PDB file of C-alpha atoms in Angstrom:
ATOM      1  CA  ALA A  14      17.918  29.825 -79.631  1.00 68.00           C
ATOM      2  CA  ALA A  15      15.256  29.836 -82.351  1.00 70.00           C
ATOM      3  CA  GLY A  16      15.435  27.707 -85.398  1.00 67.00           C
ATOM      4  CA  ALA A  17      13.679  25.240 -87.660  1.00 72.00           C
ATOM      5  CA  ALA A  18      14.217  23.507 -90.907  1.00 74.00           C
ATOM      6  CA  SER A  19      12.159  25.928 -92.814  1.00 86.00           C
ATOM      7  CA  VAL A  20      12.447  29.861 -93.277  1.00 91.00           C
ATOM      8  CA  HIS A  21       8.820  30.399 -92.415  1.00 92.00           C
ATOM      9  CA  GLU A  22       8.898  28.421 -89.150  1.00 92.00           C
ATOM     10  CA  THR A  23      12.124  29.989 -88.037  1.00 92.00           C
ATOM     11  CA  LEU A  24      10.709  33.527 -88.638  1.00 95.00           C
ATOM     12  CA  ALA A  25       7.623  32.718 -86.744  1.00 94.00           C
ATOM     13  CA  LEU A  26       9.868  31.764 -83.836  1.00 94.00           C
ATOM     14  CA  LEU A  27      11.889  34.986 -84.125  1.00 95.00           C
ATOM     15  CA  THR A  28       8.953  37.060 -84.202  1.00 95.00           C
ATOM     16  CA  GLU A  29       7.584  35.525 -81.229  1.00 95.00           C
ATOM     17  CA  ALA A  30      10.938  35.919 -79.302  1.00 94.00           C
ATOM     18  CA  SER A  31      11.022  39.621 -80.332  1.00 95.00           C
ATOM     19  CA  GLN A  32       7.579  40.025 -78.949  1.00 96.00           C
ATOM     20  CA  MET A  33       8.720  38.496 -75.611  1.00 95.00           C
ATOM     21  CA  GLY A  34      11.496  41.097 -75.295  1.00 96.00           C
ATOM     22  CA  PHE A  35      14.583  39.110 -76.607  1.00 95.00           C
ATOM     23  CA  GLU A  36      17.102  41.381 -78.405  1.00 95.00           C
ATOM     24  CA  ILE A  37      19.169  38.724 -80.257  1.00 94.00           C
ATOM     25  CA  ALA A  38      18.555  35.159 -81.364  1.00 94.00           C
ATOM     26  CA  LEU A  39      20.759  32.198 -82.139  1.00 93.00           C
ATOM     27  CA  ILE A  40      19.855  30.234 -85.225  1.00 89.00           C
ATOM     28  CA  GLN A  41      21.326  27.147 -86.881  1.00 82.00           C
ATOM     29  CA  THR A  42      21.053  26.560 -90.506  1.00 78.00           C
ATOM     30  CA  PRO A  43      19.223  23.326 -91.374  1.00 75.00           C
ATOM     31  CA  GLY A  44      20.980  20.096 -91.868  1.00 66.00           C
ATOM     32  CA  GLY A  45      20.542  16.356 -91.493  1.00 58.00           C
ATOM     33  CA  PHE A  46      17.405  16.079 -93.685  1.00 57.00           C
ATOM     34  CA  GLY A  47      19.310  15.558 -96.846  1.00 57.00           C
ATOM     35  CA  PRO A  48      22.684  16.657 -98.603  1.00 55.00           C
ATOM     36  CA  GLU A  49      21.005  19.295-100.515  1.00 56.00           C
ATOM     37  CA  LEU A  50      20.480  21.273 -97.326  1.00 57.00           C
ATOM     38  CA  LEU A  51      24.145  21.371 -96.574  1.00 58.00           C
ATOM     39  CA  ASP A  52      25.014  22.827-100.092  1.00 68.00           C
ATOM     40  CA  ALA A  53      26.691  26.191 -99.504  1.00 75.00           C
ATOM     41  CA  GLU A  54      24.243  28.042-101.807  1.00 80.00           C
ATOM     42  CA  THR A  55      21.280  26.638 -99.845  1.00 80.00           C
ATOM     43  CA  GLN A  56      22.848  27.585 -96.375  1.00 78.00           C
ATOM     44  CA  MET A  57      23.367  31.164 -97.704  1.00 83.00           C
ATOM     45  CA  LEU A  58      19.803  31.299 -99.053  1.00 87.00           C
ATOM     46  CA  PHE A  59      18.383  30.225 -95.546  1.00 86.00           C
ATOM     47  CA  VAL A  60      20.499  32.898 -93.729  1.00 87.00           C
ATOM     48  CA  ARG A  61      19.742  35.731 -96.134  1.00 90.00           C
ATOM     49  CA  SER A  62      15.942  34.852 -96.144  1.00 92.00           C
ATOM     50  CA  VAL A  63      15.713  34.602 -92.393  1.00 92.00           C
ATOM     51  CA  ALA A  64      17.821  37.807 -91.720  1.00 92.00           C
ATOM     52  CA  ASP A  65      15.910  39.844 -94.199  1.00 92.00           C
ATOM     53  CA  GLY A  66      12.687  39.094 -92.182  1.00 94.00           C
ATOM     54  CA  SER A  67      13.795  38.893 -88.930  1.00 94.00           C
ATOM     55  CA  PRO A  68      12.849  41.524 -86.336  1.00 95.00           C
ATOM     56  CA  ILE A  69      16.011  41.074 -84.135  1.00 95.00           C
ATOM     57  CA  PRO A  70      19.802  40.522 -84.872  1.00 95.00           C
ATOM     58  CA  LEU A  71      21.092  37.104 -85.320  1.00 94.00           C
ATOM     59  CA  ILE A  72      23.840  34.992 -84.222  1.00 94.00           C
ATOM     60  CA  VAL A  73      24.336  32.329 -86.953  1.00 90.00           C
ATOM     61  CA  SER A  74      25.650  28.743 -86.379  1.00 86.00           C
ATOM     62  CA  PRO A  75      26.251  26.954 -89.741  1.00 77.00           C
ATOM     63  CA  GLU A  76      25.296  23.298 -89.602  1.00 63.00           C
ATOM     64  CA  TRP A  77      28.006  20.847 -90.660  1.00 56.00           C
ATOM     65  CA  SER A  78      27.791  17.915 -88.327  1.00 51.00           C
ATOM     66  CA  SER A  79      26.641  15.765 -91.190  1.00 52.00           C
ATOM     67  CA  GLY A  80      28.652  17.308 -93.953  1.00 55.00           C
ATOM     68  CA  GLU A  81      31.705  19.207 -94.884  1.00 62.00           C
ATOM     69  CA  PRO A  82      32.395  22.434 -93.055  1.00 70.00           C
ATOM     70  CA  LEU A  83      31.483  25.703 -94.938  1.00 74.00           C
ATOM     71  CA  GLN A  84      34.473  27.470 -96.406  1.00 80.00           C
ATOM     72  CA  PRO A  85      35.637  30.569 -94.540  1.00 84.00           C
ATOM     73  CA  GLU A  86      34.613  32.678 -97.522  1.00 82.00           C
ATOM     74  CA  VAL A  87      31.153  31.414 -97.387  1.00 81.00           C
ATOM     75  CA  LEU A  88      30.909  32.354 -93.594  1.00 82.00           C
ATOM     76  CA  ALA A  89      32.147  35.848 -94.599  1.00 83.00           C
ATOM     77  CA  VAL A  90      29.324  36.194 -97.029  1.00 84.00           C
ATOM     78  CA  LEU A  91      26.853  35.220 -94.324  1.00 83.00           C
ATOM     79  CA  GLY A  92      28.468  37.721 -91.890  1.00 86.00           C
ATOM     80  CA  ARG A  93      28.059  40.647 -94.402  1.00 87.00           C
ATOM     81  CA  ASN A  94      24.295  40.668 -93.902  1.00 89.00           C
ATOM     82  CA  PRO A  95      23.536  43.668 -91.578  1.00 90.00           C
ATOM     83  CA  ARG A  96      21.100  41.541 -89.443  1.00 91.00           C
ATOM     84  CA  VAL A  97      23.813  39.099 -88.852  1.00 92.00           C
ATOM     85  CA  ALA A  98      25.665  40.154 -85.509  1.00 93.00           C
ATOM     86  CA  ALA A  99      27.989  37.147 -85.084  1.00 94.00           C
ATOM     87  CA  LEU A 100      28.920  33.785 -86.300  1.00 93.00           C
ATOM     88  CA  LEU A 101      29.130  30.859 -83.771  1.00 93.00           C
ATOM     89  CA  VAL A 102      32.028  28.645 -85.299  1.00 92.00           C
ATOM     90  CA  VAL A 103      31.870  25.128 -83.716  1.00 90.00           C
ATOM     91  CA  THR A 104      34.995  23.354 -84.505  1.00 90.00           C
ATOM     92  CA  ASP A 105      38.171  22.004 -82.763  1.00 90.00           C
ATOM     93  CA  ASP A 106      40.310  22.799 -85.801  1.00 92.00           C
ATOM     94  CA  LEU A 107      42.411  25.837 -85.047  1.00 94.00           C
ATOM     95  CA  GLY A 108      43.441  26.357 -88.520  1.00 93.00           C
ATOM     96  CA  TYR A 109      39.983  26.310 -89.822  1.00 90.00           C
ATOM     97  CA  PHE A 110      38.827  28.589 -87.073  1.00 93.00           C
ATOM     98  CA  SER A 111      41.511  31.157 -87.767  1.00 93.00           C
ATOM     99  CA  SER A 112      40.535  31.201 -91.297  1.00 92.00           C
ATOM    100  CA  CYS A 113      37.039  31.974 -90.366  1.00 90.00           C
ATOM    101  CA  LEU A 114      38.167  34.692 -88.047  1.00 92.00           C
ATOM    102  CA  ALA A 115      40.244  36.168 -91.028  1.00 91.00           C
ATOM    103  CA  ALA A 116      37.425  35.851 -93.489  1.00 89.00           C
ATOM    104  CA  ALA A 117      34.796  37.502 -91.182  1.00 90.00           C
ATOM    105  CA  GLN A 118      36.981  40.480 -90.183  1.00 87.00           C
ATOM    106  CA  GLY A 119      34.975  43.566 -90.512  1.00 84.00           C
ATOM    107  CA  HIS A 120      31.805  41.911 -91.227  1.00 87.00           C
ATOM    108  CA  ALA A 121      30.816  40.111 -88.185  1.00 90.00           C
ATOM    109  CA  ASP A 122      32.025  38.833 -84.813  1.00 93.00           C
ATOM    110  CA  VAL A 123      33.110  35.239 -84.474  1.00 95.00           C
ATOM    111  CA  ILE A 124      32.331  33.302 -81.367  1.00 96.00           C
ATOM    112  CA  VAL A 125      34.137  30.130 -80.136  1.00 96.00           C
ATOM    113  CA  GLY A 126      31.809  27.141 -80.077  1.00 94.00           C
ATOM    114  CA  CYS A 127      34.207  24.379 -78.702  1.00 95.00           C
ATOM    115  CA  ALA A 128      35.772  24.288 -75.393  1.00 97.00           C
ATOM    116  CA  SER A 129      38.897  22.823 -76.504  1.00 96.00           C
ATOM    117  CA  LEU A 130      39.586  25.968 -78.490  1.00 97.00           C
ATOM    118  CA  LEU A 131      38.629  28.389 -75.871  1.00 98.00           C
ATOM    119  CA  ALA A 132      42.129  29.954 -74.993  1.00 98.00           C
ATOM    120  CA  GLU A 133      43.475  29.886 -78.603  1.00 97.00           C
ATOM    121  CA  GLY A 134      40.227  31.009 -80.052  1.00 97.00           C
ATOM    122  CA  LEU A 135      40.144  34.007 -77.856  1.00 97.00           C
ATOM    123  CA  ILE A 136      43.797  34.655 -78.379  1.00 97.00           C
ATOM    124  CA  ASP A 137      43.340  34.713 -82.131  1.00 95.00           C
ATOM    125  CA  GLY A 138      40.599  37.341 -81.779  1.00 95.00           C
ATOM    126  CA  ALA A 139      37.209  35.811 -81.125  1.00 96.00           C
ATOM    127  CA  SER A 140      34.893  38.210 -79.457  1.00 95.00           C
ATOM    128  CA  ALA A 141      33.231  35.610 -77.091  1.00 96.00           C
ATOM    129  CA  ALA A 142      32.562  31.988 -76.481  1.00 97.00           C
ATOM    130  CA  MET A 143      29.364  29.940 -76.193  1.00 96.00           C
ATOM    131  CA  ILE A 144      30.385  26.512 -74.831  1.00 96.00           C
ATOM    132  CA  SER A 145      28.454  23.908 -72.830  1.00 95.00           C
ATOM    133  CA  PHE A 146      31.668  23.217 -70.656  1.00 96.00           C
ATOM    134  CA  ALA A 147      31.144  26.592 -69.101  1.00 96.00           C
ATOM    135  CA  SER A 148      27.931  25.142 -67.306  1.00 95.00           C
ATOM    136  CA  VAL A 149      30.268  22.724 -65.549  1.00 96.00           C
ATOM    137  CA  VAL A 150      33.193  24.830 -64.563  1.00 96.00           C
ATOM    138  CA  PRO A 151      32.336  28.539 -65.201  1.00 96.00           C
ATOM    139  CA  TYR A 152      34.968  29.972 -63.078  1.00 96.00           C
ATOM    140  CA  LEU A 153      37.817  28.112 -65.017  1.00 96.00           C
ATOM    141  CA  CYS A 154      36.300  29.454 -68.160  1.00 97.00           C
ATOM    142  CA  LEU A 155      36.183  32.880 -66.979  1.00 97.00           C
ATOM    143  CA  SER A 156      39.580  32.708 -65.827  1.00 98.00           C
ATOM    144  CA  ILE A 157      40.754  31.716 -69.306  1.00 98.00           C
ATOM    145  CA  ASP A 158      38.889  34.714 -70.663  1.00 97.00           C
ATOM    146  CA  GLU A 159      40.377  37.212 -68.100  1.00 98.00           C
ATOM    147  CA  ALA A 160      43.853  35.686 -68.728  1.00 98.00           C
ATOM    148  CA  VAL A 161      43.460  36.469 -72.515  1.00 98.00           C
ATOM    149  CA  ARG A 162      42.103  39.994 -71.751  1.00 96.00           C
ATOM    150  CA  THR A 163      45.018  40.840 -69.616  1.00 97.00           C
ATOM    151  CA  ARG A 164      47.465  39.356 -72.148  1.00 97.00           C
ATOM    152  CA  GLU A 165      48.642  36.609 -69.824  1.00 98.00           C
ATOM    153  CA  LEU A 166      48.655  34.281 -72.726  1.00 97.00           C
ATOM    154  CA  ASP A 167      50.780  31.559 -71.118  1.00 97.00           C
ATOM    155  CA  ALA A 168      48.418  31.509 -68.117  1.00 98.00           C
ATOM    156  CA  ALA A 169      45.422  31.052 -70.495  1.00 98.00           C
ATOM    157  CA  ARG A 170      47.081  28.241 -72.233  1.00 98.00           C
ATOM    158  CA  ASP A 171      48.014  26.664 -68.918  1.00 98.00           C
ATOM    159  CA  LEU A 172      44.416  26.608 -67.763  1.00 97.00           C
ATOM    160  CA  GLN A 173      43.370  25.146 -71.017  1.00 97.00           C
ATOM    161  CA  ARG A 174      45.786  22.279 -70.548  1.00 97.00           C
ATOM    162  CA  VAL A 175      44.260  21.834 -67.221  1.00 95.00           C
ATOM    163  CA  ALA A 176      40.853  21.598 -68.650  1.00 96.00           C
ATOM    164  CA  LYS A 177      41.796  19.236 -71.347  1.00 96.00           C
ATOM    165  CA  GLY A 178      41.128  15.807 -69.701  1.00 95.00           C
ATOM    166  CA  ALA A 179      37.689  16.992 -68.386  1.00 96.00           C
ATOM    167  CA  ILE A 180      36.734  18.239 -71.837  1.00 97.00           C
ATOM    168  CA  GLU A 181      37.670  15.070 -73.453  1.00 96.00           C
ATOM    169  CA  GLN A 182      35.867  12.845 -70.922  1.00 96.00           C
ATOM    170  CA  ILE A 183      32.535  14.809 -71.300  1.00 96.00           C
ATOM    171  CA  ARG A 184      32.733  15.227 -74.985  1.00 95.00           C
ATOM    172  CA  LYS A 185      33.037  11.460 -75.861  1.00 94.00           C
ATOM    173  CA  ARG A 186      29.887  10.786 -73.646  1.00 95.00           C
ATOM    174  CA  GLY A 187      27.727  13.658 -74.957  1.00 95.00           C
ATOM    175  CA  ILE A 188      24.715  15.027 -73.283  1.00 95.00           C
ATOM    176  CA  PRO A 189      24.675  12.343 -70.590  1.00 97.00           C
ATOM    177  CA  GLY A 190      28.342  13.190 -69.768  1.00 97.00           C
ATOM    178  CA  LEU A 191      27.639  16.852 -69.629  1.00 97.00           C
ATOM    179  CA  LYS A 192      24.705  16.292 -67.153  1.00 97.00           C
ATOM    180  CA  ALA A 193      26.700  13.939 -65.079  1.00 97.00           C
ATOM    181  CA  ALA A 194      29.619  16.605 -64.741  1.00 97.00           C
ATOM    182  CA  ALA A 195      27.249  19.380 -63.866  1.00 96.00           C
ATOM    183  CA  ASP A 196      25.777  17.128 -60.958  1.00 96.00           C
ATOM    184  CA  LEU A 197      29.320  16.405 -59.818  1.00 96.00           C
ATOM    185  CA  LYS A 198      30.241  19.968 -59.585  1.00 96.00           C
ATOM    186  CA  GLY A 199      27.127  20.710 -57.638  1.00 95.00           C
ATOM    187  CA  TYR A 200      25.010  22.192 -60.290  1.00 94.00           C
ATOM    188  CA  TYR A 201      21.832  20.564 -61.637  1.00 93.00           C
ATOM    189  CA  GLY A 202      22.359  18.281 -64.660  1.00 93.00           C
ATOM    190  CA  GLY A 203      19.526  15.859 -63.945  1.00 94.00           C
ATOM    191  CA  VAL A 204      18.536  12.880 -66.019  1.00 94.00           C
ATOM    192  CA  PRO A 205      18.904  12.964 -69.787  1.00 94.00           C
ATOM    193  CA  ARG A 206      15.729  12.579 -71.761  1.00 94.00           C
ATOM    194  CA  LEU A 207      14.989   9.237 -73.581  1.00 94.00           C
ATOM    195  CA  PRO A 208      16.324   7.801 -75.629  1.00 95.00           C
ATOM    196  CA  LEU A 209      19.524   8.871 -73.757  1.00 95.00           C
ATOM    197  CA  VAL A 210      20.124   7.157 -70.526  1.00 95.00           C
ATOM    198  CA  PRO A 211      22.312   8.218 -67.400  1.00 95.00           C
ATOM    199  CA  LEU A 212      25.902   7.216 -67.405  1.00 95.00           C
ATOM    200  CA  PRO A 213      26.934   3.975 -65.779  1.00 96.00           C
ATOM    201  CA  PRO A 214      28.998   4.450 -62.490  1.00 96.00           C
ATOM    202  CA  ALA A 215      32.378   3.567 -64.153  1.00 97.00           C
ATOM    203  CA  ALA A 216      31.991   6.326 -66.727  1.00 96.00           C
ATOM    204  CA  LYS A 217      30.797   8.739 -64.106  1.00 96.00           C
ATOM    205  CA  ALA A 218      33.857   8.057 -62.019  1.00 97.00           C
ATOM    206  CA  GLU A 219      36.187   8.759 -65.068  1.00 97.00           C
ATOM    207  CA  ILE A 220      34.502  12.126 -65.459  1.00 97.00           C
ATOM    208  CA  GLU A 221      34.786  12.807 -61.775  1.00 97.00           C
ATOM    209  CA  ALA A 222      38.467  12.054 -61.623  1.00 96.00           C
ATOM    210  CA  ALA A 223      39.121  14.278 -64.769  1.00 96.00           C
ATOM    211  CA  LEU A 224      37.253  17.069 -62.931  1.00 95.00           C
ATOM    212  CA  GLN A 225      39.275  16.774 -59.795  1.00 92.00           C
TER     213      GLN A 225
END
């Protein structure tokens, strides 16, 4: 991932990434610094400016955590840039995700960015997924992908239902929850950086129960 709140800084990071041998980079459009940055025209200007100067192709993740989602038609415009390889759509709204897929068709790949939509997003035609939940239960996520690719759609949906409780328990606790879940599954989550703190034992036990 390479990104900053300004075009100049983002391009500097992308140039450094290219020199290090990276072949593609994930960028997020700026947000959270004022409502004017969440304006659709501003978001499109940022992506066009970065894409025109980037030495490597881009995966673009539009910022809307502090504003309204960009309209699917706006995402399609972003995807038409030849330097934009894919759009990472982070939403748990299947209707919105499907609209983004339809709008971007023929312009750029669309990637699932929310674990709760993994099965349905892939069934709808997403090309891939980038979800933090895969760092906790990678084989379950791979099994959902494999079931979709072999057209065992009921199996994919069944596996998604199995994952639902754990996804919800981790999501509501954010980064500390994700780190605790990784530790519980035998991976390394570690201690979250301040000002975040480790989960209390009761919350950790709820995640453990959901994972089991």
